[in-house]
Coordinates of C-alpha atoms in Angstrom, one line a residue:
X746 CA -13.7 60.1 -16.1
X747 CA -16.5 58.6 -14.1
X748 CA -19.0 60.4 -16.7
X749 CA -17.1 58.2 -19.2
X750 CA -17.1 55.0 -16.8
X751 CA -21.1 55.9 -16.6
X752 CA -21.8 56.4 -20.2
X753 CA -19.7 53.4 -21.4
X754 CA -21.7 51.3 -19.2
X755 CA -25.2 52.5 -20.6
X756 CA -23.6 51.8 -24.5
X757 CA -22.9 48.1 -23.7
X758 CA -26.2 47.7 -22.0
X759 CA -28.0 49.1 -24.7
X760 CA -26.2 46.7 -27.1
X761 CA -27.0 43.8 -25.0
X762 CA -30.6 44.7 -25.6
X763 CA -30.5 45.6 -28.6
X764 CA -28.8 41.8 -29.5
X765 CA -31.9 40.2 -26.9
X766 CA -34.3 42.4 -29.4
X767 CA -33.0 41.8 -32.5
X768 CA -33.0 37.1 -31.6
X769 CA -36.5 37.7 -30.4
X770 CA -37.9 39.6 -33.6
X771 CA -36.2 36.8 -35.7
X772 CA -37.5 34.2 -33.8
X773 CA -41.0 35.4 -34.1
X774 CA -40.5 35.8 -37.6
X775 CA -39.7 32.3 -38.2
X776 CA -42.9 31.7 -36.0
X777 CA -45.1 33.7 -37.8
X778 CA -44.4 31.8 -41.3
X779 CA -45.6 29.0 -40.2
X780 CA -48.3 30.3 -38.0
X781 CA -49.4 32.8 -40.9
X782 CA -49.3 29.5 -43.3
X783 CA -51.7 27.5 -41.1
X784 CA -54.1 30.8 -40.6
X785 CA -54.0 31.1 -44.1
X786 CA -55.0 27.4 -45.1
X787 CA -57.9 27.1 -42.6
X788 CA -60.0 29.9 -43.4
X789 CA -61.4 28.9 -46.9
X790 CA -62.8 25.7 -45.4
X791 CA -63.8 27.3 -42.1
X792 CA -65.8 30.1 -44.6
X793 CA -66.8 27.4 -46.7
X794 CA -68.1 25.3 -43.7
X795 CA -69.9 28.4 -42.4
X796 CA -71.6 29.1 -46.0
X797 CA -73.0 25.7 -46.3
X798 CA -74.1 25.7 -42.8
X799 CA -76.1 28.9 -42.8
X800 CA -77.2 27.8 -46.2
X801 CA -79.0 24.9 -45.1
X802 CA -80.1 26.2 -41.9
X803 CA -82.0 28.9 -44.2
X804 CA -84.2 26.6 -45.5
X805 CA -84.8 24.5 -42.6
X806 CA -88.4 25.1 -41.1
X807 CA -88.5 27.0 -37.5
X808 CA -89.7 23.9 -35.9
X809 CA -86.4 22.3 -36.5
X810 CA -84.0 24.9 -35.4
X811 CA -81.0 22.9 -33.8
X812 CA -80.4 23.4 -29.5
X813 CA -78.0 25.7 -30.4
X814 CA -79.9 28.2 -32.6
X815 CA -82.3 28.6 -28.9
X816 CA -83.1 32.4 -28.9
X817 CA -83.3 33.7 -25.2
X818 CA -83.8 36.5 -23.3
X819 CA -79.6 37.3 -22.6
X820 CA -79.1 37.6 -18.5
X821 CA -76.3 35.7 -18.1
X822 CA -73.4 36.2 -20.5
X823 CA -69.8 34.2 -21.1
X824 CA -67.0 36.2 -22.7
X825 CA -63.7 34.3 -24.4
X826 CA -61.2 35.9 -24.0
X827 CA -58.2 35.1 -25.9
X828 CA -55.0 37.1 -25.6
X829 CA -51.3 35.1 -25.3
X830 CA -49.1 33.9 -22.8
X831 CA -46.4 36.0 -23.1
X832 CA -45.7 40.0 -22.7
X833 CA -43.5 42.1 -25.5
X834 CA -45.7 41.9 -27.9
X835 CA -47.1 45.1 -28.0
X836 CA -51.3 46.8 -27.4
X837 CA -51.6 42.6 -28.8
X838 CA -52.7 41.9 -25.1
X839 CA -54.0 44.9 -23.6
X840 CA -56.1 45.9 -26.6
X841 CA -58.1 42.6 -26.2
X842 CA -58.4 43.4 -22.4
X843 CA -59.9 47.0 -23.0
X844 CA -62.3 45.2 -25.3
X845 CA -63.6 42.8 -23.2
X846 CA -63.8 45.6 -20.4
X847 CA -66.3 47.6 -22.7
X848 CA -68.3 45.1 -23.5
X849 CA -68.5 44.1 -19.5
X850 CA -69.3 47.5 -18.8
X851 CA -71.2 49.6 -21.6
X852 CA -73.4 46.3 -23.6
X853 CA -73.7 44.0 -20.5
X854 CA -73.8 46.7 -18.0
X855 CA -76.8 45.2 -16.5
X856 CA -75.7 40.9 -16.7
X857 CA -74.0 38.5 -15.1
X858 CA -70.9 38.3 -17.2
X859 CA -68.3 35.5 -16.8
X860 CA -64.6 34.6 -18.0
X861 CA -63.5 31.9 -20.3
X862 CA -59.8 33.5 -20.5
X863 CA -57.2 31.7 -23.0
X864 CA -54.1 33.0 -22.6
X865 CA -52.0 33.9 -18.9
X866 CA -52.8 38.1 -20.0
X867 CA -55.6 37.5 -20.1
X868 CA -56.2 35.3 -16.8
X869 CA -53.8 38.0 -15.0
X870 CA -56.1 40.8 -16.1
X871 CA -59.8 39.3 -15.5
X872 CA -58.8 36.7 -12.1
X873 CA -59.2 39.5 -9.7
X874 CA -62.9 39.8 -10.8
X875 CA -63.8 36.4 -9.6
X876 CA -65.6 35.5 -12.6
X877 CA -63.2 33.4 -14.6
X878 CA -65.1 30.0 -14.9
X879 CA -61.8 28.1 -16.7
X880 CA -58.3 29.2 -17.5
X881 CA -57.3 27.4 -21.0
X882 CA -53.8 28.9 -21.5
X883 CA -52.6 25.0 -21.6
X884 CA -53.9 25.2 -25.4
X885 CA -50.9 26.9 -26.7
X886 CA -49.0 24.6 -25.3
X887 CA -50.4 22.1 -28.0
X888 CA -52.4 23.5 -30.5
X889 CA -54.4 21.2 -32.4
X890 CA -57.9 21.1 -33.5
X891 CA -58.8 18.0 -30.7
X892 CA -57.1 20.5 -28.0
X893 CA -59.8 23.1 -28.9
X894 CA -62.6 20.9 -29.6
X895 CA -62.5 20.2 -26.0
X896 CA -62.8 23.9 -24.9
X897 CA -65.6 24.2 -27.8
X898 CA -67.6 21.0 -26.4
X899 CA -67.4 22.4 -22.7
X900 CA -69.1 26.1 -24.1
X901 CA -71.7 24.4 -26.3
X902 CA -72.9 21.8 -23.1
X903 CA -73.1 25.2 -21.0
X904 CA -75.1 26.9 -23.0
X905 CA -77.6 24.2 -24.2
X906 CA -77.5 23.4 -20.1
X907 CA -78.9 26.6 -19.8
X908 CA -76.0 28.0 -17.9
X909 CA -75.3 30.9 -20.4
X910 CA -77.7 32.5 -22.7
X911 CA -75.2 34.2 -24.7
X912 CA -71.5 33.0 -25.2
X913 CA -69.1 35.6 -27.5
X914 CA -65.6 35.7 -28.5
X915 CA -63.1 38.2 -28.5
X916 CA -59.7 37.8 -30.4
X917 CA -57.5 39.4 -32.8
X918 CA -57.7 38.7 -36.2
X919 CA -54.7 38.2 -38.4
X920 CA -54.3 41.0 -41.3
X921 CA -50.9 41.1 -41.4
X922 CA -47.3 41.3 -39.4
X923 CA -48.1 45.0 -38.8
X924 CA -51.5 44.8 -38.3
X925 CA -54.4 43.2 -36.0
X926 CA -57.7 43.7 -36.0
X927 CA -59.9 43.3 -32.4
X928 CA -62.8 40.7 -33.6
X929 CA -65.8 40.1 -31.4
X930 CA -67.5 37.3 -32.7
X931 CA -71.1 35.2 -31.2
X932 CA -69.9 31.8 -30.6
X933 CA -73.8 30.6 -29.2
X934 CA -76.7 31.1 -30.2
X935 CA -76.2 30.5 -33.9
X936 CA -76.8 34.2 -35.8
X937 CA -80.4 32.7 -37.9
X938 CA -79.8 33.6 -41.1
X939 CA -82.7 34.5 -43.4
X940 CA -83.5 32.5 -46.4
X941 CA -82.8 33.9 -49.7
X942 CA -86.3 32.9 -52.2
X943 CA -84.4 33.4 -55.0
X944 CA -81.8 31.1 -54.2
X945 CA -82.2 27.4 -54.6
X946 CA -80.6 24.4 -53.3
X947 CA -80.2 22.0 -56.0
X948 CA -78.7 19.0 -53.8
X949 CA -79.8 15.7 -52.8
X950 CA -79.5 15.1 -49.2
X951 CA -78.5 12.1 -47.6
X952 CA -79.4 11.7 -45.0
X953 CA -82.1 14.3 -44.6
X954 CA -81.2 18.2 -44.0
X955 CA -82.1 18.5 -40.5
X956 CA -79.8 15.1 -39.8
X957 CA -76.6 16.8 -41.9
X958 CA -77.4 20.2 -40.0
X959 CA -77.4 18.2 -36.4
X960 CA -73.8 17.1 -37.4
X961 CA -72.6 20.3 -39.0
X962 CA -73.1 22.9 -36.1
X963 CA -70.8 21.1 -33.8
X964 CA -68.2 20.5 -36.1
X965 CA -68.8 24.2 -37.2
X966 CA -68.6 26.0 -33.9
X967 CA -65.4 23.8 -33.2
X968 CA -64.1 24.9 -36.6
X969 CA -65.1 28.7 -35.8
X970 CA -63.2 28.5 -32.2
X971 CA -60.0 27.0 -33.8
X972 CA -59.9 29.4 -36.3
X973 CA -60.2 32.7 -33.3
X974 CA -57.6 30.7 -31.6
X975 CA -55.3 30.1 -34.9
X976 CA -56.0 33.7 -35.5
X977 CA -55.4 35.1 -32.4
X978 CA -51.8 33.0 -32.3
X979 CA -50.5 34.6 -35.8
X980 CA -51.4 37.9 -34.4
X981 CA -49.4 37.2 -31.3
X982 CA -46.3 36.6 -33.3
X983 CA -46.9 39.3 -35.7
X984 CA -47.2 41.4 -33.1
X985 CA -44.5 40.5 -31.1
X986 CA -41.8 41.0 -34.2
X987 CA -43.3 44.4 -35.6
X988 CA -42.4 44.8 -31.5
X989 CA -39.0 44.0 -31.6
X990 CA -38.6 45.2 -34.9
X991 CA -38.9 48.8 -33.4
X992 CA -37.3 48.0 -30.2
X993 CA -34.2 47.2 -32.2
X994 CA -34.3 50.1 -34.2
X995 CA -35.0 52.7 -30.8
X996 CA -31.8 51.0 -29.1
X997 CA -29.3 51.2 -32.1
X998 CA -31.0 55.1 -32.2
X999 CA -29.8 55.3 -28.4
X1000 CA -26.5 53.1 -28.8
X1001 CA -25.6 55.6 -31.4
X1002 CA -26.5 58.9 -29.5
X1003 CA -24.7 57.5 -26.9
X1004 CA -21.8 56.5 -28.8
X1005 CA -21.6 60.1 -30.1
X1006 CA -21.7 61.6 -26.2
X1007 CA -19.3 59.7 -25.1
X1008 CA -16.8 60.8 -28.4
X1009 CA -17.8 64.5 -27.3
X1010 CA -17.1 64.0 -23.4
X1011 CA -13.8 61.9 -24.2
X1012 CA -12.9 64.3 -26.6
X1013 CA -13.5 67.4 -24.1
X1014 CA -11.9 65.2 -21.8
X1015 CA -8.7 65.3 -23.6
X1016 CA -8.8 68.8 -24.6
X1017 CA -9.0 69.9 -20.9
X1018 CA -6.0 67.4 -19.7
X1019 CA -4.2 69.3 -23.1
X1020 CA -4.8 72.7 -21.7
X1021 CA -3.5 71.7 -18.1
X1022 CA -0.3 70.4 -18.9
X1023 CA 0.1 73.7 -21.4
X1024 CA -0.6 75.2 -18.8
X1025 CA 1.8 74.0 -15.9
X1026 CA 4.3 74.1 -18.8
X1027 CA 4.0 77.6 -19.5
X1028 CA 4.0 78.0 -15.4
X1029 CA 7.2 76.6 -14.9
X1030 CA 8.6 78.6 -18.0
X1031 CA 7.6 81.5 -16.5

């Protein structure tokens, strides 16, 4: 009987779990609409942004590259990392983590990498290293494009400072609930992008190109952070249900196996006490 005790103990445990698994995945699903929405909406004007940007810079003259387009030898390198705040979610975290790592070790073996982490994984996995510069896991906590902004203004002053020659990010990209794709992107310097001669601008500018270019690249680095970050968070929550999801599903698998022991043992149980009182009874005939 203390097999049964035992085993009915494990069944309600596993249905308590199973209940904890089953609010979480809904919750993230209800997260993920509106997360997925926002991800959604953004990127045409981000890609948009990013077209006209590289468009124009194409047919600017070397002599008036912007501070940001400055092409230099890469010693000293700054990673952004940007993972979540919170566990159950999956390889969302530690997938970002081994990517960062191989990029430390195998293309930068030889420079002086540093952390921007965003994101407490994150932070927890690179701290130890003592090369995390600025912890920005605050952001989630408020995510709006002035919250970035402020992130993306500290990067571009380090670099143009000189204090980084090369500043990359690494997030997941949304695809889908099921799926997330690892994207390393360079924030700083800008990728130049040759100029296409049989493509023509037919615009007048005002003010002059090199003025609108000036106030584009900010506003377009800014735009192509919030968009990691925005990514990054609908993978989190994608992540996190597909997690759950399947968590729910492995502990009703268990609740029922378990169920189906404890039928077996109760029932053999019964069958023994059965034969024991036939038994004495045929004893005492006897």
């Amino acid at each position: 009987m203390a097999n049964l005790k035992e085993i009915r103990n494990r069944i309600s445990s596993v249905s308590s779990t199973m209940q904890i698994t089953s609010a979480m995945k809904m919750v993230s699903a209800a997260k993920l609409k509106k997360a997925q929405d926002a991800i959604t909406a953004m990127r045409p004007y981000a890609d948009k942004l990013t077209e006209l940007l590289q468009s124009l810079s194409a047919t600017l003259d070397a002599d008036s590259g912007s501070k940001f387009s400055d092409q230099r030898e890469v010693n000293k390198v700054l990673i952004v990392a940007i993972t979540s705040n919170r566990g159950l979610c999956g390889a969302f975290n530690s997938n970002i983590i081994k990517a960062v790592n191989k990029l430390t070790t195998e293309t930068y073996a030889n420079k002086d990498v540093s952390y921007v982490v965003v994101g407490k994984k994150a932070n927890d996995a690179f701290k130890k290293t003592n090369k995390v510069i600025a912890n920005k896991s605050d952001i989630f906590d408020d995510l709006t494009f002035d919250n970035v902004a402020e992130l993306a203004e500290m990067l571009m002053d380090k670099f143009v400072a000189g204090e980084f020659d090369k500043i990359e990010i690494v997030y997941n990209k949304f695809k889908n609930a099921a799926t997330q794709i690892v994207t390393r992107e360079q924030f700083l310097p800008i990728v130049p992008v040759e100029a296409d001669e049989n493509v023509t601008l037919d615009y007048i500018f005002e003010p002059s190109k090199v003025e609108i270019v000036e106030q584009l690249i900010p506003k377009s680095l800014k735009t192509q952070l919030f968009k990691g970050i925005r990514d990054s968070f609908a993978s989190e929550h994608g992540a996190r249900m597909t997690a759950m999801h399947k968590a729910t599903d492995n502990a009703t698998e268990l609740r029922d196996q378990l169920k189906l022991t404890y039928n077996k043992a109760r029932q053999a149980a019964i069958t023994n006490e059965i034969l024991e009182i036939v038994g004495g009874a045929e004893a005492l005939n006897n």
